Amino acid sequence: RKEVESSFSTFVADQLHAMTEAREKMSEVHDALQHRLTAVEGSVASSAKTQRLEQQRVESAVSALRLDQSSLRDALAVSEARLSAERDHMTNSVSQVRADVFAQMAANVRAGTTYVAQRLEEL
């Protein structure tokens, strides 16, 4: 009986020792996993911050491009208006010159006709 008790006590002591070692190993593994998790969380947070900054940079660039596009549209509209006004002015100028030339030609024809008529009367 003493041998069985001794053997059982040894068995229980061995089991307690094995459980203590297992608990220590589990604690080490837990600490290592916790450390790794903290590192991963930090990496994810850093990556998320980098992505947010990159997204803000892209959004800012898109906004600047939209402003540039709007400015270009405005400049194009102004240029088109100026071109249209210049075309109208040139059309009016050409029409005025044409009218002046025809009026001068008519005056010359009348003067010539009058001159010829006077000469004919003199003869």
Coordinates of N, CA and C in Angstrom, one line a residue:
R1 N 0.8 -1.2 0.0 CA 0.0 0.0 0.0 C 0.9 1.2 0.0
K2 N 1.9 1.2 0.8 CA 2.8 2.4 0.8 C 3.5 2.6 -0.6
E3 N 3.7 1.5 -1.2 CA 4.3 1.6 -2.5 C 3.4 2.2 -3.5
V4 N 2.1 1.9 -3.4 CA 1.1 2.4 -4.3 C 0.9 3.9 -4.0
E5 N 0.8 4.2 -2.7 CA 0.7 5.6 -2.3 C 1.9 6.4 -2.8
S6 N 3.1 5.9 -2.6 CA 4.3 6.5 -3.1 C 4.2 6.7 -4.6
S7 N 3.9 5.7 -5.3 CA 3.8 5.7 -6.7 C 2.7 6.7 -7.2
F8 N 1.6 6.7 -6.4 CA 0.5 7.7 -6.8 C 1.0 9.1 -6.5
S9 N 1.7 9.3 -5.4 CA 2.2 10.6 -5.0 C 3.2 11.1 -6.1
T10 N 4.0 10.2 -6.5 CA 5.0 10.5 -7.6 C 4.3 10.9 -8.9
F11 N 3.3 10.1 -9.2 CA 2.5 10.3 -10.4 C 1.8 11.7 -10.3
V12 N 1.2 12.0 -9.1 CA 0.5 13.3 -9.0 C 1.6 14.4 -9.0
A13 N 2.7 14.2 -8.4 CA 3.8 15.2 -8.4 C 4.3 15.4 -9.9
D14 N 4.5 14.3 -10.6 CA 4.9 14.5 -12.0 C 3.8 15.2 -12.8
Q15 N 2.6 14.8 -12.6 CA 1.5 15.5 -13.3 C 1.4 17.0 -13.0
L16 N 1.6 17.3 -11.7 CA 1.6 18.7 -11.3 C 2.7 19.5 -12.0
H17 N 3.9 18.8 -11.9 CA 5.1 19.4 -12.5 C 4.9 19.6 -14.1
A18 N 4.3 18.6 -14.7 CA 4.0 18.7 -16.2 C 3.0 19.8 -16.4
M19 N 2.0 19.9 -15.6 CA 1.0 20.9 -15.8 C 1.6 22.3 -15.6
T20 N 2.5 22.4 -14.6 CA 3.1 23.7 -14.3 C 4.0 24.1 -15.5
E21 N 4.7 23.1 -16.1 CA 5.6 23.4 -17.2 C 4.7 23.8 -18.4
A22 N 3.6 23.1 -18.6 CA 2.6 23.3 -19.7 C 2.0 24.8 -19.5
R23 N 1.7 25.1 -18.3 CA 1.2 26.4 -18.0 C 2.2 27.5 -18.3
E24 N 3.5 27.2 -17.9 CA 4.5 28.2 -18.2 C 4.7 28.4 -19.8
K25 N 4.7 27.2 -20.5 CA 4.9 27.3 -21.9 C 3.7 28.0 -22.6
M26 N 2.5 27.7 -22.1 CA 1.3 28.4 -22.6 C 1.4 29.9 -22.3
S27 N 1.9 30.3 -21.2 CA 2.1 31.7 -20.8 C 3.1 32.3 -21.8
E28 N 4.2 31.6 -22.1 CA 5.2 32.1 -23.0 C 4.6 32.3 -24.4
V29 N 3.9 31.3 -24.8 CA 3.2 31.4 -26.1 C 2.2 32.5 -26.2
H30 N 1.5 32.7 -25.1 CA 0.5 33.8 -25.0 C 1.2 35.1 -25.1
D31 N 2.3 35.2 -24.3 CA 3.1 36.5 -24.4 C 3.6 36.8 -25.8
A32 N 4.1 35.7 -26.4 CA 4.7 35.9 -27.8 C 3.6 36.3 -28.7
L33 N 2.4 35.6 -28.6 CA 1.3 35.9 -29.5 C 0.8 37.4 -29.2
Q34 N 0.7 37.7 -28.0 CA 0.3 39.1 -27.6 C 1.3 40.1 -28.2
H35 N 2.6 39.8 -28.1 CA 3.6 40.7 -28.7 C 3.4 40.8 -30.2
R36 N 3.2 39.7 -30.8 CA 3.0 39.7 -32.3 C 1.7 40.4 -32.7
L37 N 0.7 40.2 -31.9 CA -0.6 40.9 -32.2 C -0.4 42.4 -32.0
T38 N 0.3 42.8 -31.0 CA 0.6 44.3 -30.9 C 1.3 44.8 -32.1
A39 N 2.3 44.0 -32.5 CA 3.1 44.5 -33.7 C 2.2 44.5 -34.9
V40 N 1.4 43.5 -35.1 CA 0.5 43.5 -36.3 C -0.5 44.7 -36.2
E41 N -1.1 44.9 -35.0 CA -2.0 46.0 -34.9 C -1.3 47.3 -35.2
G42 N -0.1 47.5 -34.7 CA 0.7 48.7 -35.0 C 0.9 48.8 -36.5
S43 N 1.3 47.7 -37.2 CA 1.5 47.7 -38.6 C 0.2 48.1 -39.4
V44 N -0.9 47.5 -38.9 CA -2.2 47.8 -39.6 C -2.5 49.2 -39.4
A45 N -2.3 49.7 -38.2 CA -2.7 51.1 -37.9 C -1.8 52.1 -38.8
S46 N -0.5 51.7 -38.9 CA 0.4 52.5 -39.7 C 0.0 52.5 -41.2
S47 N -0.4 51.3 -41.6 CA -0.8 51.1 -43.0 C -2.1 51.9 -43.3
A48 N -3.0 51.8 -42.3 CA -4.3 52.5 -42.5 C -4.0 54.0 -42.5
K49 N -3.1 54.5 -41.7 CA -2.8 55.9 -41.7 C -2.1 56.3 -43.0
T50 N -1.2 55.5 -43.5 CA -0.6 55.7 -44.8 C -1.6 55.8 -45.9
Q51 N -2.6 54.8 -45.9 CA -3.7 54.8 -46.9 C -4.5 56.0 -46.8
R52 N -4.8 56.5 -45.6 CA -5.6 57.7 -45.4 C -4.9 58.9 -46.0
L53 N -3.6 59.0 -45.7 CA -2.8 60.1 -46.2 C -2.8 60.1 -47.7
E54 N -2.6 58.9 -48.3 CA -2.5 58.7 -49.8 C -3.9 59.0 -50.4
Q55 N -5.0 58.6 -49.7 CA -6.3 58.9 -50.2 C -6.5 60.5 -50.2
Q56 N -6.1 61.1 -49.1 CA -6.2 62.6 -49.0 C -5.4 63.2 -50.1
R57 N -4.2 62.7 -50.4 CA -3.4 63.3 -51.4 C -4.1 63.1 -52.8
V58 N -4.6 62.0 -53.0 CA -5.3 61.7 -54.3 C -6.5 62.6 -54.4
E59 N -7.3 62.7 -53.3 CA -8.5 63.6 -53.4 C -8.1 65.0 -53.6
S60 N -7.0 65.4 -53.0 CA -6.5 66.8 -53.2 C -6.1 67.0 -54.7
A61 N -5.4 66.0 -55.2 CA -5.0 66.1 -56.6 C -6.2 66.2 -57.6
V62 N -7.2 65.3 -57.3 CA -8.4 65.3 -58.1 C -9.1 66.7 -58.0
S63 N -9.2 67.2 -56.8 CA -9.8 68.5 -56.6 C -9.1 69.6 -57.4
A64 N -7.8 69.5 -57.3 CA -7.0 70.5 -58.1 C -7.2 70.4 -59.6
L65 N -7.3 69.1 -60.0 CA -7.6 68.9 -61.5 C -8.9 69.4 -61.9
R66 N -9.9 69.2 -61.0 CA -11.3 69.7 -61.3 C -11.2 71.3 -61.4
L67 N -10.5 71.9 -60.4 CA -10.4 73.3 -60.5 C -9.7 73.8 -61.8
D68 N -8.6 73.1 -62.2 CA -7.9 73.4 -63.4 C -8.9 73.2 -64.6
Q69 N -9.6 72.1 -64.6 CA -10.6 71.9 -65.7 C -11.6 73.0 -65.7
S70 N -12.1 73.4 -64.6 CA -13.1 74.5 -64.5 C -12.5 75.8 -65.0
S71 N -11.2 76.1 -64.6 CA -10.5 77.3 -65.1 C -10.3 77.2 -66.6
L72 N -10.0 76.1 -67.1 CA -9.8 75.9 -68.6 C -11.1 76.1 -69.3
R73 N -12.2 75.6 -68.8 CA -13.5 75.8 -69.4 C -13.8 77.3 -69.4
D74 N -13.6 78.0 -68.3 CA -13.9 79.4 -68.2 C -13.0 80.2 -69.2
A75 N -11.7 79.8 -69.3 CA -10.8 80.5 -70.2 C -11.3 80.2 -71.7
L76 N -11.7 79.0 -72.0 CA -12.2 78.6 -73.3 C -13.4 79.5 -73.6
A77 N -14.3 79.6 -72.7 CA -15.6 80.3 -72.9 C -15.2 81.8 -73.2
V78 N -14.3 82.4 -72.5 CA -13.9 83.8 -72.7 C -13.2 83.9 -74.1
S79 N -12.4 82.9 -74.4 CA -11.7 83.0 -75.7 C -12.7 82.8 -76.9
E80 N -13.7 82.0 -76.7 CA -14.7 81.8 -77.7 C -15.6 83.1 -77.8
A81 N -15.9 83.7 -76.7 CA -16.6 85.0 -76.8 C -15.8 86.1 -77.5
R82 N -14.5 86.2 -77.1 CA -13.7 87.1 -77.8 C -13.6 86.9 -79.3
L83 N -13.4 85.6 -79.7 CA -13.3 85.2 -81.1 C -14.6 85.6 -81.8
S84 N -15.7 85.3 -81.2 CA -17.0 85.6 -81.8 C -17.2 87.1 -82.0
A85 N -16.8 87.9 -81.0 CA -16.9 89.3 -81.1 C -15.9 89.9 -82.2
E86 N -14.7 89.3 -82.2 CA -13.8 89.7 -83.3 C -14.3 89.4 -84.7
R87 N -14.9 88.2 -84.8 CA -15.5 87.8 -86.1 C -16.6 88.7 -86.5
D88 N -17.5 89.0 -85.5 CA -18.6 90.0 -85.8 C -18.0 91.3 -86.2
H89 N -17.0 91.8 -85.5 CA -16.4 93.1 -85.8 C -15.8 93.1 -87.3
M90 N -15.1 92.0 -87.6 CA -14.5 91.9 -88.9 C -15.6 91.8 -90.0
T91 N -16.6 91.1 -89.7 CA -17.7 91.0 -90.7 C -18.4 92.3 -90.9
N92 N -18.6 93.1 -89.8 CA -19.1 94.4 -89.9 C -18.2 95.3 -90.7
S93 N -16.9 95.2 -90.4 CA -15.9 96.1 -91.1 C -15.9 95.8 -92.6
V94 N -15.9 94.5 -92.9 CA -15.9 94.1 -94.3 C -17.1 94.6 -95.0
S95 N -18.3 94.5 -94.4 CA -19.5 95.0 -94.9 C -19.5 96.5 -95.1
Q96 N -18.9 97.2 -94.1 CA -18.8 98.7 -94.2 C -17.8 99.1 -95.3
V97 N -16.7 98.4 -95.5 CA -15.8 98.7 -96.5 C -16.4 98.5 -97.9
R98 N -17.1 97.3 -98.0 CA -17.8 97.0 -99.2 C -18.8 98.1 -99.6
A99 N -19.6 98.5 -98.6 CA -20.6 99.6 -98.8 C -19.9 100.9 -99.2
D100 N -18.8 101.2 -98.5 CA -18.0 102.4 -98.9 C -17.5 102.4 -100.3
V101 N -17.0 101.2 -100.7 CA -16.4 101.1 -102.1 C -17.5 101.2 -103.1
F102 N -18.7 100.6 -102.9 CA -19.8 100.7 -103.8 C -20.3 102.1 -103.9
A103 N -20.4 102.8 -102.7 CA -20.8 104.2 -102.7 C -19.8 105.1 -103.5
Q104 N -18.5 104.8 -103.3 CA -17.5 105.6 -104.0 C -17.6 105.3 -105.5
M105 N -17.8 104.0 -105.9 CA -17.9 103.7 -107.3 C -19.2 104.4 -107.9
A106 N -20.3 104.4 -107.2 CA -21.5 105.0 -107.7 C -21.2 106.5 -107.8
A107 N -20.6 107.1 -106.9 CA -20.3 108.5 -107.0 C -19.4 108.8 -108.2
N108 N -18.4 107.9 -108.4 CA -17.5 108.1 -109.5 C -18.3 108.0 -110.9
V109 N -19.2 107.0 -110.9 CA -20.0 106.8 -112.1 C -20.9 108.0 -112.4
R110 N -21.5 108.5 -111.3 CA -22.3 109.7 -111.4 C -21.5 110.9 -111.9
A111 N -20.3 111.1 -111.3 CA -19.4 112.2 -111.7 C -19.0 112.0 -113.1
G112 N -18.7 110.8 -113.5 CA -18.3 110.5 -114.9 C -19.4 110.8 -115.9
T113 N -20.6 110.4 -115.5 CA -21.8 110.6 -116.3 C -22.1 112.1 -116.5
T114 N -21.9 112.8 -115.4 CA -22.1 114.2 -115.4 C -21.1 114.9 -116.3
Y115 N -19.9 114.5 -116.2 CA -18.8 115.1 -117.0 C -19.1 114.8 -118.5
V116 N -19.4 113.5 -118.8 CA -19.7 113.2 -120.2 C -20.9 114.0 -120.7
A117 N -21.9 114.1 -119.9 CA -23.1 114.9 -120.3 C -22.7 116.3 -120.5
Q118 N -21.9 116.9 -119.7 CA -21.5 118.3 -119.9 C -20.7 118.5 -121.2
R119 N -19.8 117.5 -121.4 CA -19.0 117.5 -122.6 C -19.9 117.4 -123.9
L120 N -20.9 116.6 -123.8 CA -21.7 116.4 -124.9 C -22.6 117.7 -125.2
E121 N -23.0 118.3 -124.1 CA -23.7 119.6 -124.3 C -22.8 120.7 -124.9
E122 N -21.6 120.7 -124.5 CA -20.6 121.7 -125.1 C -20.4 121.4 -126.6
L123 N -20.5 120.2 -127.0 CA -20.3 119.9 -128.4 C -21.5 120.2 -129.1

